[in-house]
Coordinates of C-alpha atoms in Angstrom, one line a residue:
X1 CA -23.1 -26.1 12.1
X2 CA -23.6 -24.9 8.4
X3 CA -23.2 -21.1 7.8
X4 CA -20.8 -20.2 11.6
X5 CA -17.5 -18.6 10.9
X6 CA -15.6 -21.1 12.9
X7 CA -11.5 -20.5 13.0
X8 CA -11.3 -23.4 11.0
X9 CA -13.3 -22.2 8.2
X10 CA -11.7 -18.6 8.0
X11 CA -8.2 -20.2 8.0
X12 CA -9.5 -22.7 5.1
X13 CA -11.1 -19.7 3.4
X14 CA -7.8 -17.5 3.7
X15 CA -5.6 -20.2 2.7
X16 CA -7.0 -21.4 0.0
X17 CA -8.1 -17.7 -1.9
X18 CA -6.0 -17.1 -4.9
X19 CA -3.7 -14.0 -5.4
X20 CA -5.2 -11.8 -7.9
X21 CA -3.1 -11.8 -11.5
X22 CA -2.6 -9.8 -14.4
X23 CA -5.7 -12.7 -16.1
X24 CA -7.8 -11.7 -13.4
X25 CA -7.8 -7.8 -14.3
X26 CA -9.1 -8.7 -17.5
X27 CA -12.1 -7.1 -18.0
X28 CA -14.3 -5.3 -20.7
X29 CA -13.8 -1.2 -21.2
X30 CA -17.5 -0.7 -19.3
X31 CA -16.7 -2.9 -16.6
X32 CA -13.2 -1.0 -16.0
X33 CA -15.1 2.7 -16.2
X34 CA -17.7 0.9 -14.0
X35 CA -15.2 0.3 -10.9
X36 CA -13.1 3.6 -11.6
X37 CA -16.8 5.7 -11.3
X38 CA -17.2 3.4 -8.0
X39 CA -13.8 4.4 -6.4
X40 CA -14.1 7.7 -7.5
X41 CA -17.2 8.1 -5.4
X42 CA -16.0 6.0 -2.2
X43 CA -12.6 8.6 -2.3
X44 CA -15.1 11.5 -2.7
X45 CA -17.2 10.4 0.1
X46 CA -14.7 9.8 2.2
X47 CA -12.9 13.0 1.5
X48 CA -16.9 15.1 2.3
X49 CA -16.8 13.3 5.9
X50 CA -13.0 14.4 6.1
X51 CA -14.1 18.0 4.7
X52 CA -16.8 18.6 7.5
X53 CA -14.7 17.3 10.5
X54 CA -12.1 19.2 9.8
X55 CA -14.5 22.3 9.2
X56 CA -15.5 21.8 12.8
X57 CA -11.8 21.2 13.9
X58 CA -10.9 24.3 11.9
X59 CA -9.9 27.1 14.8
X60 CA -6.9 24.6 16.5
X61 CA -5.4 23.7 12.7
X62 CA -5.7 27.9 11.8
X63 CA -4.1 28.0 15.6
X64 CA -1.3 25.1 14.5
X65 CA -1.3 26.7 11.2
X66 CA -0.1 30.6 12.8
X67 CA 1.8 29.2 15.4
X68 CA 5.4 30.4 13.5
X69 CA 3.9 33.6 13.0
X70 CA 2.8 33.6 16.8
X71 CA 6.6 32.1 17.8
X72 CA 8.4 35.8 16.4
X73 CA 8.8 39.0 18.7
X74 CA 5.6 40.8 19.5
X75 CA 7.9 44.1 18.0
X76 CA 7.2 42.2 14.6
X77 CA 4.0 41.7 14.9
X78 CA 1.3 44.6 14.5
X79 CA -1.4 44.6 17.9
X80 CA -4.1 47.4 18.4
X81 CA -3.0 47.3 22.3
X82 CA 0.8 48.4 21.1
X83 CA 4.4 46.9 20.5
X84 CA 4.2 44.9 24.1
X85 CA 0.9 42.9 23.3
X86 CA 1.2 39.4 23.1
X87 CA -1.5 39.1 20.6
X88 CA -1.3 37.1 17.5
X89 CA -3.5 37.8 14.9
X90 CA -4.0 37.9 11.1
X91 CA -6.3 40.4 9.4
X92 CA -8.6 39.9 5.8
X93 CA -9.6 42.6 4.0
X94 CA -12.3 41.1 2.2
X95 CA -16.0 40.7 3.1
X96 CA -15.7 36.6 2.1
X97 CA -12.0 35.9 3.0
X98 CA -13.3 34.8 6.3
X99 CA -15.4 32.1 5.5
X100 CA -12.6 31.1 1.9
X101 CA -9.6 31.2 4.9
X102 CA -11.8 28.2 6.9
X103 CA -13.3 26.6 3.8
X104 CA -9.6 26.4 2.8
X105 CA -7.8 25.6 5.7
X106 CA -10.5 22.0 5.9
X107 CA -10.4 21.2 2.4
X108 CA -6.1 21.0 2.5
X109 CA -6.4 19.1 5.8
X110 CA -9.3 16.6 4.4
X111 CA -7.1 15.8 1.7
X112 CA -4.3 14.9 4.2
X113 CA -6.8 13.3 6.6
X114 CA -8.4 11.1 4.0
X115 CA -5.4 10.1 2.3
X116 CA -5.5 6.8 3.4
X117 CA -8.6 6.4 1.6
X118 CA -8.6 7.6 -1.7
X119 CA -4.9 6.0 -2.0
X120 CA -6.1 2.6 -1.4
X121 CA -8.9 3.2 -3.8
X122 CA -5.9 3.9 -6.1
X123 CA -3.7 1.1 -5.4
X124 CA -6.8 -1.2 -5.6
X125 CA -7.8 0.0 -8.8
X126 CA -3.9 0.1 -10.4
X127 CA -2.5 -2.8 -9.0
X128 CA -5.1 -6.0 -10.5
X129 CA -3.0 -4.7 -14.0
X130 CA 0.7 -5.3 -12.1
X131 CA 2.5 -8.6 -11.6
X132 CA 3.6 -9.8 -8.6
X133 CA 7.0 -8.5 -8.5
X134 CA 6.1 -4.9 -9.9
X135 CA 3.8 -4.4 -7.2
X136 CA 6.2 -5.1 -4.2
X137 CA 8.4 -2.5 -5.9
X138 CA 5.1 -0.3 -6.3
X139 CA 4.1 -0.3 -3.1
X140 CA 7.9 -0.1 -1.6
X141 CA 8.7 3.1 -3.4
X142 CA 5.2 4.6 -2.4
X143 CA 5.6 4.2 1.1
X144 CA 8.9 5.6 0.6
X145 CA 7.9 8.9 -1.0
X146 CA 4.9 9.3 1.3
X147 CA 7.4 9.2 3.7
X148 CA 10.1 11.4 2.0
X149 CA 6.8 13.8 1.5
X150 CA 6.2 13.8 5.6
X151 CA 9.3 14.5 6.7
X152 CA 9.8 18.0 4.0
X153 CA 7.3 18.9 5.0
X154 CA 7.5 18.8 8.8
X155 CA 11.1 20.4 8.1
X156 CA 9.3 23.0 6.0
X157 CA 7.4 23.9 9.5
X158 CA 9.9 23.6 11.7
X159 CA 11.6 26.2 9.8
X160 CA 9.0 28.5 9.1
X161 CA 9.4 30.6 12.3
X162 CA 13.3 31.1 11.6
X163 CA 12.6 32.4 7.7
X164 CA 9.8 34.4 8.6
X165 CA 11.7 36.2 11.6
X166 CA 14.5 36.9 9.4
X167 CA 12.2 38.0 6.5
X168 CA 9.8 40.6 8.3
X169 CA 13.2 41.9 10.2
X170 CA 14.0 44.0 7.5
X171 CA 11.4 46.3 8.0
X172 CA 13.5 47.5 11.4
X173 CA 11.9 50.0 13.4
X174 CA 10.3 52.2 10.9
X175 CA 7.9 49.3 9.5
X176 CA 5.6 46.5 11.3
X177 CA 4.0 43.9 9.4
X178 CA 0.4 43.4 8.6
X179 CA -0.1 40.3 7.4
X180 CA -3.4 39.1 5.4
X181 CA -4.6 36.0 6.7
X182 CA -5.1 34.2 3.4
X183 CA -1.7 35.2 2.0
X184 CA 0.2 33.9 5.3
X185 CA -1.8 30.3 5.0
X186 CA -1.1 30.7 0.7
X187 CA 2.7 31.0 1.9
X188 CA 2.5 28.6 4.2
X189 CA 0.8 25.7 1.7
X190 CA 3.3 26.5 -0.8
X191 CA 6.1 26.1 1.7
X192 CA 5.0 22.6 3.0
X193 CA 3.9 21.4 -0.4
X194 CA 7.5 22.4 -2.2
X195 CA 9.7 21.4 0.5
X196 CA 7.6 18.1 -0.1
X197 CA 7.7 17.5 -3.2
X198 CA 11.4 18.3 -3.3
X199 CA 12.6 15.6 -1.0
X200 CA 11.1 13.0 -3.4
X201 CA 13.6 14.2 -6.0
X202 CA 16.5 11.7 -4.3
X203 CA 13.8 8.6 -4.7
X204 CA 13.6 9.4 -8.3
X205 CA 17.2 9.1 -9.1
X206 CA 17.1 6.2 -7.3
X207 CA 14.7 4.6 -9.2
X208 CA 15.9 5.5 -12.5
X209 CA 19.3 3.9 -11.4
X210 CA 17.6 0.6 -10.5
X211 CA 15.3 1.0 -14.0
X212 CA 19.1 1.2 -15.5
X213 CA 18.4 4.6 -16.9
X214 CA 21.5 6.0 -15.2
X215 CA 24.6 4.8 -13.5
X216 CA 26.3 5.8 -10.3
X217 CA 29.6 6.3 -12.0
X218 CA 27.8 9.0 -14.4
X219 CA 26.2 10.9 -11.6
X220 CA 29.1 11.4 -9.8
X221 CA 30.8 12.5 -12.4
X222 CA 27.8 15.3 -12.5
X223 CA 28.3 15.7 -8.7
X224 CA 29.4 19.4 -8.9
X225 CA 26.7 20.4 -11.3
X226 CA 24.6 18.8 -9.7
X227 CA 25.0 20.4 -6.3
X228 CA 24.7 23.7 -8.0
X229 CA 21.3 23.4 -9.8
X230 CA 20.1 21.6 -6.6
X231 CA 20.8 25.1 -5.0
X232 CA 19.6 27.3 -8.0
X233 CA 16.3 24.9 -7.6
X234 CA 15.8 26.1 -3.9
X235 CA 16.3 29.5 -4.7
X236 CA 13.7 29.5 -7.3
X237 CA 10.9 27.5 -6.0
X238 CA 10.5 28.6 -2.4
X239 CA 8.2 31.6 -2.7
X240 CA 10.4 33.9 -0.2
X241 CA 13.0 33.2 -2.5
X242 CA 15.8 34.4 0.7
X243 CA 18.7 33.0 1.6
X244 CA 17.6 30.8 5.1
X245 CA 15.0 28.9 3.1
X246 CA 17.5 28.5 0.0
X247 CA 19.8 26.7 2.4
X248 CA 16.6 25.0 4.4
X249 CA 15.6 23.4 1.0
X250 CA 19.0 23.0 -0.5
X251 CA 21.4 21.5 2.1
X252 CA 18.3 18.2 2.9
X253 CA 18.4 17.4 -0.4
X254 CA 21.9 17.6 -1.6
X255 CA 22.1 15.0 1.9
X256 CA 19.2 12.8 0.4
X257 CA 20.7 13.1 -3.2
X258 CA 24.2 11.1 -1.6
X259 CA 22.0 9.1 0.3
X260 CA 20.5 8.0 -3.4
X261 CA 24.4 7.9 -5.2
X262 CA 25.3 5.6 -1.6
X263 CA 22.0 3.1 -2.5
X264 CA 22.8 3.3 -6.2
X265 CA 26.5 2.4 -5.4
X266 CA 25.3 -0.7 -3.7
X267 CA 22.6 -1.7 -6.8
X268 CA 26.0 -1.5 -9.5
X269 CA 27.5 -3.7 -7.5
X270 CA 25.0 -6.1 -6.9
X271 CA 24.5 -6.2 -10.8
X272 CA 28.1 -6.4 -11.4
X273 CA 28.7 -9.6 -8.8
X274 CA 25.9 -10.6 -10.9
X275 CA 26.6 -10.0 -13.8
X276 CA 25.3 -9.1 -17.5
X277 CA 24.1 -11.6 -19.4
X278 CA 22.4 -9.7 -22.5
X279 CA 23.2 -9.1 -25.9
X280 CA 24.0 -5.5 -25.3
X281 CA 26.3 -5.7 -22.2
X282 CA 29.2 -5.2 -23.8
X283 CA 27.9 -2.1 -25.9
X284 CA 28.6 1.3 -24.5
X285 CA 26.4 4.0 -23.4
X286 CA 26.5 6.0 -26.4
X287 CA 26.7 2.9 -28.8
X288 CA 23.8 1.8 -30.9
X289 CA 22.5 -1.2 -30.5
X290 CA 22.0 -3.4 -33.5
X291 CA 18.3 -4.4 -34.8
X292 CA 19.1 -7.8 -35.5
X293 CA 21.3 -9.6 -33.1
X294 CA 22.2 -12.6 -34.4
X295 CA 25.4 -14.4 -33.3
X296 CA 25.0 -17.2 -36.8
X297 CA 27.4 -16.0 -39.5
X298 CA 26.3 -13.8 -42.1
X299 CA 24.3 -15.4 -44.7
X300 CA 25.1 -14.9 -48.4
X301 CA 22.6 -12.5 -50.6
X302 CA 19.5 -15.3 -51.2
X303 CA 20.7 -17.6 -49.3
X304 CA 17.7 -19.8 -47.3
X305 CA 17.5 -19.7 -43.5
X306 CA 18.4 -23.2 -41.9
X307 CA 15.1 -23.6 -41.0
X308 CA 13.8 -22.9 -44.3
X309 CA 16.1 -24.8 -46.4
X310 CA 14.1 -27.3 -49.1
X311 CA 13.1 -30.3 -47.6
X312 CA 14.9 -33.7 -49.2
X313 CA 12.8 -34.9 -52.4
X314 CA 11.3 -38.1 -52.7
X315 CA 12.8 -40.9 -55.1
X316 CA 11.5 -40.3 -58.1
X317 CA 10.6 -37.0 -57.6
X318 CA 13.0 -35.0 -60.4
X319 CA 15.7 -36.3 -62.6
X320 CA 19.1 -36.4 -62.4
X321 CA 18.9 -33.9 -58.8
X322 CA 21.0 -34.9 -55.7
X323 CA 20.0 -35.0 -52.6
X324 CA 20.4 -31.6 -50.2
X325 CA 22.8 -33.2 -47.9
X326 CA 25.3 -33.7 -51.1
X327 CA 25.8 -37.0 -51.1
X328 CA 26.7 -38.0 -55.1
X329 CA 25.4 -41.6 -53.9
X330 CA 21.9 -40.7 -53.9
X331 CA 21.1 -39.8 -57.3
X332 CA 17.8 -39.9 -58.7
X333 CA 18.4 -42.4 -62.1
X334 CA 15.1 -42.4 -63.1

């Protein structure tokens, strides 16, 4: 019957629909603005539904959220009821930190919870412009980094109670801490968001050795260097700035940075048992390559090109001339 989805005709529909190309992405500048406005609005609308069910979810992420804080000593912790309380709370001092604590704690987990979203409306409006090939790399190396991005920052909370023990243990017993509720959950963001960020620091490398940008042989040269700044990084970007989280932050990424030298090992090689066909592979890295590559012999000051040599002249054309090729027999005797 006309018009019912039978298994047959999705099969035939699915098999014979056309992968979208780099031709097919051609489109005026309106049309382009047209379908960014449009994605724009499905990510925003999906991030608003996000926003308010995480607004009603709010109280167990704030609870997930102060659970290092609630994992040190209760001697650490100030309590009305005294040193042997059990309660775990965070104060505000302001008359609307209340409701910007909640309005921010569901606006940074909306984002997370309707990532999946507004990154498909990105990949769907990028990749139309991508060939084939670039967009299997594309979408490799971003499911890698989302990844890479997961697991700092799940480290970063794992490791939260330890840094924040050691850090509010200096007071001794003179001094107990009184923490603000929006500058624990501003510490805490930055924490996840830099330990993050930082373990996608590997992928690049990796990526510009398989762009050719960089050799394995050259970074290991750098290893030592390399390992220091990675450590002089972790000091400065974690906002306790103290030693636990320097080595938290450092020691994971000097790990992922061999993991990177170990896959950029195995890329030289495959390009070496390869091998280099280009003008330019037996050039040096700090050689200049030439404008004009030509492997023809230098051609004399006003000399013509082969190509543009003048063409043989017709009998009776001039007098006297031979012909190009230089053969004396053909002589124009007119």
């Amino acid at each position: 019957m006309p018009g019912i989805p039978t298994p047959r005709r999705l099969f035939a529909s699915v098999h014979q629909r056309r992968t979208r190309t780099v031709e097919d992405s051609r489109m005026p500048l309106t049309e382009h603005l047209r379908e960014l406005r449009n994605r724009i609005a499905i990510a925003l609308l999906g991030f608003a539904i996000a926003a308010v069910v995480c607004f009603i979810f709010e109280p167990h992420i704030f609870n997930w959220l102060k659970a290092p804080y609630c994992d040190l000593p209760a001697s650490k912790r100030f309590s009305p009821d005294g040193a042997a309380s059990t309660n775990c709370t965070l104060y505000f001092f302001g008359i609307l930190d209340a409701f910007t604590i909640r309005l921010k704690i569901s606006m940074i987990a909306a984002a997370v919870v309707s990532s999946p979203v507004w990154l498909y409306q990105l990949w769907s409006f990028i990749t139309p412009g991508l060939h084939r090939h670039e967009r299997r790399w594309s979408l490799t190396f971003v499911g890698i980094s989302l990844i890479l991005f997961a697991t700092g920052a799940v480290f970063a909370y794992l490791t939260l109670s330890t840094g924040l023990s050691l850090l509010l243990g200096f007071g001794g017993n003179g001094l107990v801490s009184v923490l603000d509720g929006n500058r624990y959950l501003s510490y805490v963001q930055a924490m996840l968001l830099i330990f993050g960020l930082s373990f996608e620091i590997p992928l690049l490398v990796t990526m510009l050795n398989l762009a050719g940008v960089v050799t394995t042989a050259r970074l290991r040269s750098w290893r030592r260097a390399e390992i220091f700044l990675v450590f002089v990084f972790a000091a400065v970007v974690t906002p306790s700035q103290d030693p636990f989280t320097m080595l938290a932050l450092g020691l994971p990424m000097v790990i992922l940075y061999e993991v990177a030298l170990i896959v950029g090992w195995i890329n030289d090689r495959r390009k070496a048992r390869r091998g280099d066909d280009s003008p330019y592979a037996d050039l040096g890295d700090d050689e200049t390559s030439p404008l004009d590559y030509d492997d023809a012999p230098p051609r004399a000051p006003g000399a013509a090109r082969p190509a543009e040599a003048t063409p043989a002249s017709p009998v009776g054309a001039g007098t006297g001339s031979a012909a190009p090729g230089g053969d004396p027999s053909h002589l124009d005797i007119t």
